[in-house]
mmCIF file of C-alpha atoms in Angstrom:
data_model
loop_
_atom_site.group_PDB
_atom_site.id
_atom_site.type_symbol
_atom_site.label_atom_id
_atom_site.label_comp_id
_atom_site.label_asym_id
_atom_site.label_seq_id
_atom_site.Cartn_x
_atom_site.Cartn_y
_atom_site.Cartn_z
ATOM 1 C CA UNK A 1 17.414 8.270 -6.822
ATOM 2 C CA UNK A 2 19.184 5.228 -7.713
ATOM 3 C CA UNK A 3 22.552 6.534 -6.463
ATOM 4 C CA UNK A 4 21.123 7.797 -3.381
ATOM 5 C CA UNK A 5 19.521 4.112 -2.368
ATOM 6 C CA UNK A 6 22.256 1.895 -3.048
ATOM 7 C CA UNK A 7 22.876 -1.024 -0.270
ATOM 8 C CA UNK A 8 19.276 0.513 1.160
ATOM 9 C CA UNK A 9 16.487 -2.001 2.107
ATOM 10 C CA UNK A 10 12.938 -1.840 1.253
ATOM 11 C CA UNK A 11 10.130 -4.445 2.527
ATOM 12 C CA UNK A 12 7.083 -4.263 0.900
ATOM 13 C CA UNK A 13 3.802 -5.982 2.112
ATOM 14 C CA UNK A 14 1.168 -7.904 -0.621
ATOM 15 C CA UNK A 15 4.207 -8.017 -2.799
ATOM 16 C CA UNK A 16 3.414 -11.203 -4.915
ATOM 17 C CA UNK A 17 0.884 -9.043 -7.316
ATOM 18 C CA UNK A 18 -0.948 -6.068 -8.589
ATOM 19 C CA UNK A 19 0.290 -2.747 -6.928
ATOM 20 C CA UNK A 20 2.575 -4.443 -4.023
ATOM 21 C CA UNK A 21 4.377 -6.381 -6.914
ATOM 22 C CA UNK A 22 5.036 -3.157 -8.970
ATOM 23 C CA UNK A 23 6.122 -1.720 -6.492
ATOM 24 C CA UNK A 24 8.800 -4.347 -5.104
ATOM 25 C CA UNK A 25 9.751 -4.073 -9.070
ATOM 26 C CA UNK A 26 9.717 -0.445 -9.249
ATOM 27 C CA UNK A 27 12.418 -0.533 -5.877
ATOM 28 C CA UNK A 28 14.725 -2.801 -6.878
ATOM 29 C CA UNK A 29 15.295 -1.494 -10.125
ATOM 30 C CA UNK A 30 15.728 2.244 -8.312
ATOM 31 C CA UNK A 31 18.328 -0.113 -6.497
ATOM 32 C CA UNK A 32 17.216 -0.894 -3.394
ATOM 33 C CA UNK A 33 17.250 -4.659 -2.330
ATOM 34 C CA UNK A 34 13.917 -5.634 -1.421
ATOM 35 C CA UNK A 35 12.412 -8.264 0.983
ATOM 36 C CA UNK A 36 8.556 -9.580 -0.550
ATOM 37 C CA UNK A 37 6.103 -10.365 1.821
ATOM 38 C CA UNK A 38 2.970 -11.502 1.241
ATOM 39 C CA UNK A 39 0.806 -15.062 1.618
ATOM 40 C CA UNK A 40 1.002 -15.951 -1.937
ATOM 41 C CA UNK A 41 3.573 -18.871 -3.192
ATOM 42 C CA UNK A 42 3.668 -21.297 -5.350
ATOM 43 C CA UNK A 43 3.953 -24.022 -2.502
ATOM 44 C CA UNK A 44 0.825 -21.888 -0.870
ATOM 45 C CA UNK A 45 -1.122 -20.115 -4.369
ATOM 46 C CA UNK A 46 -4.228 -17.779 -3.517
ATOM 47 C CA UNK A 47 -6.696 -17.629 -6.553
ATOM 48 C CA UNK A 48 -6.030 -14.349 -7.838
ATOM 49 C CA UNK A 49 -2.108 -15.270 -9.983
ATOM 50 C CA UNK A 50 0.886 -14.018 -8.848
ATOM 51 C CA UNK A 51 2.924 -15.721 -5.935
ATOM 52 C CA UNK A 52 6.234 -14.282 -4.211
ATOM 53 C CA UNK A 53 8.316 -16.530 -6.034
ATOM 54 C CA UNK A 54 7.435 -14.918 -9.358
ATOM 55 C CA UNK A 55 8.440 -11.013 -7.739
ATOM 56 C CA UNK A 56 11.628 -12.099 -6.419
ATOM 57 C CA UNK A 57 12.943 -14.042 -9.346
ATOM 58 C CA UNK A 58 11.690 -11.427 -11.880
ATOM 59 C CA UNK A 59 13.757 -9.074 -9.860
ATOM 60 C CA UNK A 60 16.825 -11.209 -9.535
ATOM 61 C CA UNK A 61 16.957 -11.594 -13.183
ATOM 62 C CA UNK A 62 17.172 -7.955 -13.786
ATOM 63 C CA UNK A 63 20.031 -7.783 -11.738
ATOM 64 C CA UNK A 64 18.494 -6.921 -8.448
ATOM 65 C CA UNK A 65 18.552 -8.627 -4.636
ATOM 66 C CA UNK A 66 15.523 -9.983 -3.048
ATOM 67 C CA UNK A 67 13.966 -11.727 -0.435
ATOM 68 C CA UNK A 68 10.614 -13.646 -0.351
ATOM 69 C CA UNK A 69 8.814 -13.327 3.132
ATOM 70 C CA UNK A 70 5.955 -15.402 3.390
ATOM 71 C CA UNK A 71 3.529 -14.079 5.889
ATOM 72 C CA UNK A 72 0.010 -14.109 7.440
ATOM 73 C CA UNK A 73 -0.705 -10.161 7.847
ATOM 74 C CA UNK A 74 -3.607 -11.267 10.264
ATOM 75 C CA UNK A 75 -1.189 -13.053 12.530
ATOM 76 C CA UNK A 76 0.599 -10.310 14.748
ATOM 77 C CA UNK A 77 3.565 -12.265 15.861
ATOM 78 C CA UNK A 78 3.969 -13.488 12.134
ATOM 79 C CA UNK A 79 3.661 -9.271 11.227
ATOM 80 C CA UNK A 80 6.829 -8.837 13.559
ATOM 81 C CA UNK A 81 9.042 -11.686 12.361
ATOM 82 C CA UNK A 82 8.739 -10.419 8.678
ATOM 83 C CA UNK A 83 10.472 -7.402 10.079
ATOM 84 C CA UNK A 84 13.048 -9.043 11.893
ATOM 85 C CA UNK A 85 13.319 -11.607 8.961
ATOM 86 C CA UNK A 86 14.035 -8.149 6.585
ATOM 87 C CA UNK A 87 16.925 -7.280 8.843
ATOM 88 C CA UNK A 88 18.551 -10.536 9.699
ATOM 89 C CA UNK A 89 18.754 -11.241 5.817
ATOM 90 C CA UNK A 90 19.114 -8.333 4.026
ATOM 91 C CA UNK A 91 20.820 -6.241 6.978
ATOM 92 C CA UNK A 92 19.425 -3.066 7.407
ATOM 93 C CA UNK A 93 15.730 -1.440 7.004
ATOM 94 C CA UNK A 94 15.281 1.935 5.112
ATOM 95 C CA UNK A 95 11.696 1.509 3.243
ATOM 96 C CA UNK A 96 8.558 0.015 4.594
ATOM 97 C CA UNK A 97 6.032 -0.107 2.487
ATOM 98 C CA UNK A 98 2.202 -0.830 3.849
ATOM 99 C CA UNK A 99 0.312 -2.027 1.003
ATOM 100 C CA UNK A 100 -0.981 -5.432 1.800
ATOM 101 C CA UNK A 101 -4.988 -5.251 1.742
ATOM 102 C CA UNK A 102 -8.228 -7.326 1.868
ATOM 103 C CA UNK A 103 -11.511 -6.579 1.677
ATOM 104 C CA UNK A 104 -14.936 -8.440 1.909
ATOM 105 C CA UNK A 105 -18.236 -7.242 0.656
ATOM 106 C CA UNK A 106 -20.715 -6.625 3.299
ATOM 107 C CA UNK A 107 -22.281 -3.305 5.339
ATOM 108 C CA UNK A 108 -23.491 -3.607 8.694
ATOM 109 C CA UNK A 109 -24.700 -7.140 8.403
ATOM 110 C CA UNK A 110 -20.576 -7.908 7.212
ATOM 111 C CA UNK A 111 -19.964 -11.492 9.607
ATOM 112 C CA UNK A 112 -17.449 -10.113 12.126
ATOM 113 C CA UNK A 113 -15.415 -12.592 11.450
ATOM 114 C CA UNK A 114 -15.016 -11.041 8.047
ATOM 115 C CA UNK A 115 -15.043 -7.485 9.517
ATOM 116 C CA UNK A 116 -11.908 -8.900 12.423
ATOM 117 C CA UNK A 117 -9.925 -9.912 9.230
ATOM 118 C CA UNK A 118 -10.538 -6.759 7.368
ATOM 119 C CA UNK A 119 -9.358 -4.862 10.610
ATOM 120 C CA UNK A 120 -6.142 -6.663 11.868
ATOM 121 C CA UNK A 121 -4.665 -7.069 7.838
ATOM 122 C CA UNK A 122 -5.398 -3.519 6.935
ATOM 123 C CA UNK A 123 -5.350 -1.436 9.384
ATOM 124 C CA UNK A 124 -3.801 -3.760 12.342
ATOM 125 C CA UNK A 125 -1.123 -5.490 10.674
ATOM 126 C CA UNK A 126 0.512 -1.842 9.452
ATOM 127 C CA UNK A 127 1.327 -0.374 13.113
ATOM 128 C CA UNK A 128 2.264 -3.609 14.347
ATOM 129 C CA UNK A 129 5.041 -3.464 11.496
ATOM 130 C CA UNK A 130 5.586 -0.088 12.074
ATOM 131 C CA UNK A 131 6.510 -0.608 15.652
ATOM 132 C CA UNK A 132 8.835 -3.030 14.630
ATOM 133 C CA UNK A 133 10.189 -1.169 11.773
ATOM 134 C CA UNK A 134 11.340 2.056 13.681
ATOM 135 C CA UNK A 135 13.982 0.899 15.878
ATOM 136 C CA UNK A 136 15.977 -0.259 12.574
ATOM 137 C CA UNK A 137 14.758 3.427 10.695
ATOM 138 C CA UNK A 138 16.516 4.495 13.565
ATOM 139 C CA UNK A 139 19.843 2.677 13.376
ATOM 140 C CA UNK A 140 19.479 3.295 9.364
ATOM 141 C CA UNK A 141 19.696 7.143 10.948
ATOM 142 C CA UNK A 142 16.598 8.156 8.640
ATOM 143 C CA UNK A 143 13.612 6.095 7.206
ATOM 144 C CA UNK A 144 10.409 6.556 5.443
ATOM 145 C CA UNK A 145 6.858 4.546 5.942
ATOM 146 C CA UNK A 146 4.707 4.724 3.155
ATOM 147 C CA UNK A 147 1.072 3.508 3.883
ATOM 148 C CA UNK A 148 -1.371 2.428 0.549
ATOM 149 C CA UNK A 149 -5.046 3.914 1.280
ATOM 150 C CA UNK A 150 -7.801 4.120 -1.274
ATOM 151 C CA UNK A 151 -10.836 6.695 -2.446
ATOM 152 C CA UNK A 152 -13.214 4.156 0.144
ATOM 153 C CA UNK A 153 -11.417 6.134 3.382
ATOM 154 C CA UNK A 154 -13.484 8.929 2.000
ATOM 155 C CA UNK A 155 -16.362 8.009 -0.032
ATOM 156 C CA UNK A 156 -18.819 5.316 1.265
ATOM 157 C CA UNK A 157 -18.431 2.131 -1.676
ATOM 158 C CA UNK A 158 -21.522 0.091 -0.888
ATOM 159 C CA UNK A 159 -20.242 -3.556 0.501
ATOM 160 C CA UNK A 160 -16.973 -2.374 1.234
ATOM 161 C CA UNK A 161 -18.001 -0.689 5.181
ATOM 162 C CA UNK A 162 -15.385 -1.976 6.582
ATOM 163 C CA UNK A 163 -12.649 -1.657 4.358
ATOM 164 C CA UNK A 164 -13.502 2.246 4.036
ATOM 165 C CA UNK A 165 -13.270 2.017 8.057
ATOM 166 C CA UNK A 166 -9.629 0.364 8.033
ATOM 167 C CA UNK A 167 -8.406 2.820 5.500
ATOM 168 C CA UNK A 168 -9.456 6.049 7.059
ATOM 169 C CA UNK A 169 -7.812 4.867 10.202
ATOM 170 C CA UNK A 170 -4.813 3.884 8.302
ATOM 171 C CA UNK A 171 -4.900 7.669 6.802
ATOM 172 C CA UNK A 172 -5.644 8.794 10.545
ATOM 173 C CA UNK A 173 -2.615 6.497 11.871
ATOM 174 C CA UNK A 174 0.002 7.709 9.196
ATOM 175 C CA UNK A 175 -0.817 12.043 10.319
ATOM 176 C CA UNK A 176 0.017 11.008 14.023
ATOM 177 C CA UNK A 177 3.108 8.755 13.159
ATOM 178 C CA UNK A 178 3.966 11.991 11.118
ATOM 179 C CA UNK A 179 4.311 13.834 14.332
ATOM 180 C CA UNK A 180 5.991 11.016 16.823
ATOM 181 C CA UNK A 181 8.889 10.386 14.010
ATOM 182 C CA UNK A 182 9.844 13.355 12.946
ATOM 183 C CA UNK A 183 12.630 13.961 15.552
ATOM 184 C CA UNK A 184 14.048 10.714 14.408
ATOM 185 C CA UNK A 185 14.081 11.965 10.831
ATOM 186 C CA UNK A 186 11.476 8.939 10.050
ATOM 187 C CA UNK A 187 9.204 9.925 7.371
ATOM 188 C CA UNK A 188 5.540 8.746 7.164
ATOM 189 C CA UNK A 189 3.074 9.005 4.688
ATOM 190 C CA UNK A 190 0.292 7.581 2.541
ATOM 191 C CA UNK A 191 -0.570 7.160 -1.503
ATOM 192 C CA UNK A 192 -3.994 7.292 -1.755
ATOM 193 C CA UNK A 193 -5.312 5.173 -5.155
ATOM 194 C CA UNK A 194 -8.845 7.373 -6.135
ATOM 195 C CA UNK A 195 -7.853 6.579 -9.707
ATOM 196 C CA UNK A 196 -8.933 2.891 -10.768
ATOM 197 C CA UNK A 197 -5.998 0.442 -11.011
ATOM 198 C CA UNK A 198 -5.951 -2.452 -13.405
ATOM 199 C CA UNK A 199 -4.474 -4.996 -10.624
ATOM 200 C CA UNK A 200 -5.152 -8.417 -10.627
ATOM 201 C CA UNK A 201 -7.498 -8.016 -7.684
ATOM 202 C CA UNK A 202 -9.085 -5.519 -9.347
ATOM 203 C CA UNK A 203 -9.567 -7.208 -12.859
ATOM 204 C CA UNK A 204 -10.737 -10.736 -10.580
ATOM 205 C CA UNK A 205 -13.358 -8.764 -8.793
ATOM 206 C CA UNK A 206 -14.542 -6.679 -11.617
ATOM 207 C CA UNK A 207 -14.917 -9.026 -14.559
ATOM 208 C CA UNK A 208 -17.509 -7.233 -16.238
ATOM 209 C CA UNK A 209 -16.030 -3.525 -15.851
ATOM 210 C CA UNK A 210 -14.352 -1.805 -19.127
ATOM 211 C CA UNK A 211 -10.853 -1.855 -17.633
ATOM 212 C CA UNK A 212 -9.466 -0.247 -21.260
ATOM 213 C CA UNK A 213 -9.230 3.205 -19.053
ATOM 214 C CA UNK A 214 -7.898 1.821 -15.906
ATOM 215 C CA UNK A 215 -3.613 2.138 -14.882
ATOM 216 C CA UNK A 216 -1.301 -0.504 -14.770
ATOM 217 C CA UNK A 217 -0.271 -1.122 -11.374
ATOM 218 C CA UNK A 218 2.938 0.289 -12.431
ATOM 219 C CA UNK A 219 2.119 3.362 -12.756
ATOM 220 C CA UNK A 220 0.413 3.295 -9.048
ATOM 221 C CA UNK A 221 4.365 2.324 -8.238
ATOM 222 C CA UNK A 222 5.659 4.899 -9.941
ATOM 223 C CA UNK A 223 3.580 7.902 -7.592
ATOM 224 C CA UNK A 224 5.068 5.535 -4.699
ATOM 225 C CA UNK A 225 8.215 5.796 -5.740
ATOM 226 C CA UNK A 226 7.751 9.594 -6.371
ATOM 227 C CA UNK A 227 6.728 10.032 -2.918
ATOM 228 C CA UNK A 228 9.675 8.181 -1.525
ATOM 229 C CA UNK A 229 12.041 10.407 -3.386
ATOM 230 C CA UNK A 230 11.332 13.255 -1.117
ATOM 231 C CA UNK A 231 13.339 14.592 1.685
ATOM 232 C CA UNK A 232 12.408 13.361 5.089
ATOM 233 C CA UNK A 233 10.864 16.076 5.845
ATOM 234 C CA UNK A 234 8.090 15.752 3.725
ATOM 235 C CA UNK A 235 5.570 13.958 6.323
ATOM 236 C CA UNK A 236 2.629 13.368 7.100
ATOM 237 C CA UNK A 237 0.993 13.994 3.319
ATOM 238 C CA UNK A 238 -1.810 12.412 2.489
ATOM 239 C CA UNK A 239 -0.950 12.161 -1.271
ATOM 240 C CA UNK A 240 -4.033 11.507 -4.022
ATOM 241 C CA UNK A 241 -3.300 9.896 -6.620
ATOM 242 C CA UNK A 242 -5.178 11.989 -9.489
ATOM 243 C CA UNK A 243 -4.356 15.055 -7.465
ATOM 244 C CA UNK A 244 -0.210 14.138 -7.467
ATOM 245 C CA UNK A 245 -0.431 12.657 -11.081
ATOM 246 C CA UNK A 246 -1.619 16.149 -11.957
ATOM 247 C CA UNK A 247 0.446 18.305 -10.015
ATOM 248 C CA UNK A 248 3.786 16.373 -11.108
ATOM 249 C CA UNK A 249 3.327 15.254 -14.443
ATOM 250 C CA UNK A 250 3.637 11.728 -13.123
ATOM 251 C CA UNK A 251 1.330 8.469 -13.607
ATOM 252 C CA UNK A 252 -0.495 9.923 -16.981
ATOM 253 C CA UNK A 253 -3.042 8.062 -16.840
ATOM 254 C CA UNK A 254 -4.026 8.932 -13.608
ATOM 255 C CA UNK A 255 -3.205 12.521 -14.732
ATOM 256 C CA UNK A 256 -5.819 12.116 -17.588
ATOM 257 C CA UNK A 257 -8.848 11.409 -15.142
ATOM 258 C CA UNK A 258 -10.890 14.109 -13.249
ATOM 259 C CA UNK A 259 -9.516 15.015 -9.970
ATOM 260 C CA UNK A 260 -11.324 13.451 -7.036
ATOM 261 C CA UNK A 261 -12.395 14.942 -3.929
ATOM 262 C CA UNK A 262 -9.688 14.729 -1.290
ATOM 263 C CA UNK A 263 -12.155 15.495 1.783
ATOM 264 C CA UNK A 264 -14.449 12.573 3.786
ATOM 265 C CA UNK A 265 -18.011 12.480 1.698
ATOM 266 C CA UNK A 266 -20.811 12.930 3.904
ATOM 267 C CA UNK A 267 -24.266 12.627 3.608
ATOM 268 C CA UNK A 268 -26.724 10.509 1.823
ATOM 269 C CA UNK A 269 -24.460 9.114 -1.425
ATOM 270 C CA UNK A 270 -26.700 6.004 -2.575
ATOM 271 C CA UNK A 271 -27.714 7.741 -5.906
ATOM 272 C CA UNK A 272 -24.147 9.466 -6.515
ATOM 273 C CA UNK A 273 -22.030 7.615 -9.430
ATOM 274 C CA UNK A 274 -18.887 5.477 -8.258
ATOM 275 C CA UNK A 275 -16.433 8.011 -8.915
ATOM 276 C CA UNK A 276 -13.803 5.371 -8.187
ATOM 277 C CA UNK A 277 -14.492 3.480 -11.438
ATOM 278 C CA UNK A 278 -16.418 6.139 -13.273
ATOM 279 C CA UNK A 279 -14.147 9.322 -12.577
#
């Protein structure tokens, strides 16, 4: 890969920690220069650690190029200028990847204020980049989109309504993007994390889980980059993570976990297990 990607750009979204971060990491090592985006930096710190600034001087001192973006994913005109920031600065656009994601807990009775946010950083905030991004996957003459969905498009995770909602539309989103782009030699696809991740987010929110079994986000980065690798024309996959960790010998501990169901549950699920965290 690295030979392949030299002098290719990669922007990455929710870049300043936990699977975003390993990612950016994971690319510029592979060689790509990458531009950072997220809200997170040290002039502007979120709760959960990790800022931009760390990401893009870690990756600097290894040898690579980057570029910190701060953005507001909820903002659509802020959504478009990271794009155009990407290109201006680093020249060219090969690589977006759509991780950036929030989530607050709440079913129907969720404050639709909450729910809005939800909607226009996860689901939202992804096309509106992607419209941007294609002209420049054009000039680049091929491109891949990779979009970062989780076990909650499928399985209904009590509290987290709407981010199940955003996600399944994000998996919906990448099939049909699949099918526009392919002409253009545009790849578009999605990594699917049904295997529990120890991110920051992840260890903030669940204090009181046993993480001792959970991945490093790294290894979450390493399926991405796996599923960048491919040609072009492998689109429009909706990739598991357990199910690709097992299939390619990649991401062992993912590989070590049961594989989870890759179709929508339905039904009445209130006094099924959380096979998210429990496998």
């Amino acid at each position: 890969m690295e030979n392949a990607v030299l002098g290719q750009v990669a922007l990455v979204t929710g870049a300043s920690r936990g699977v975003g971060a390993a990612a950016a990491l994971a690319l510029a090592d592979a060689g790509y220069a990458v531009a950072c985006a997220a809200r997170s930096t040290r002039d502007n710190p979120r709760r959960t650690p990790g800022t931009l600034d760390d990401i893009v001087e870690t990756i600097r001192a290894r040898g690579g190029t980057a570029i910190a973006v701060p953005v507001d994913l909820s903002d659509r005109e802020q959504v478009g200028a990271m794009v155009e920031q990407t290109v201006a600065e680093l020249g060219r656009l090969d690589v977006l990847v759509n991780n950036a994601g929030v989530t607050f807990v709440g079913d129907i009775d969720i404050p639709l204020r909450r729910h809005d946010l939800v909607m226009a950083i996860d689901l939202d905030a992804p096309l509106i980049a992607i419209r941007h991004a294609v002209p420049h996957l054009r000039a680049a003459g091929e491109g891949r989109i990779l979009n970062v969905s989780s076990l909650a498009a499928l399985k209904p995770v009590p509290g987290l309504m709407s981010y199940g909602i955003a996600k399944v539309g994000l998996e919906r989103m990448t099939v049909d993007l699949a099918r526009q782009l392919a002409a253009d030699n545009i790849a578009a696809n999605c990594f699917r994390i049904d295997s529990p991740v120890a991110s920051e987010g992840t260890l903030a929110n669940l204090p009181d889980v046993d993480h001792s079994g959970f991945a490093p986000s790294s290894e979450a980065a390493e399926g991405i980059l796996w599923m960048l690798d491919q040609p072009t024309d492998y689109s429009g996959q909706l990739e598991s993570m357990t199910h690709l960790a097992h299939r390619e010998g990649i991401m062992p501990t993912a590989a070590s976990r049961p594989l989870t169901p890759i179709e929508m549950f339905t039904g009445v699920h209130d006094d099924q297990p959380n096979v998210f965290v429990d496998g």
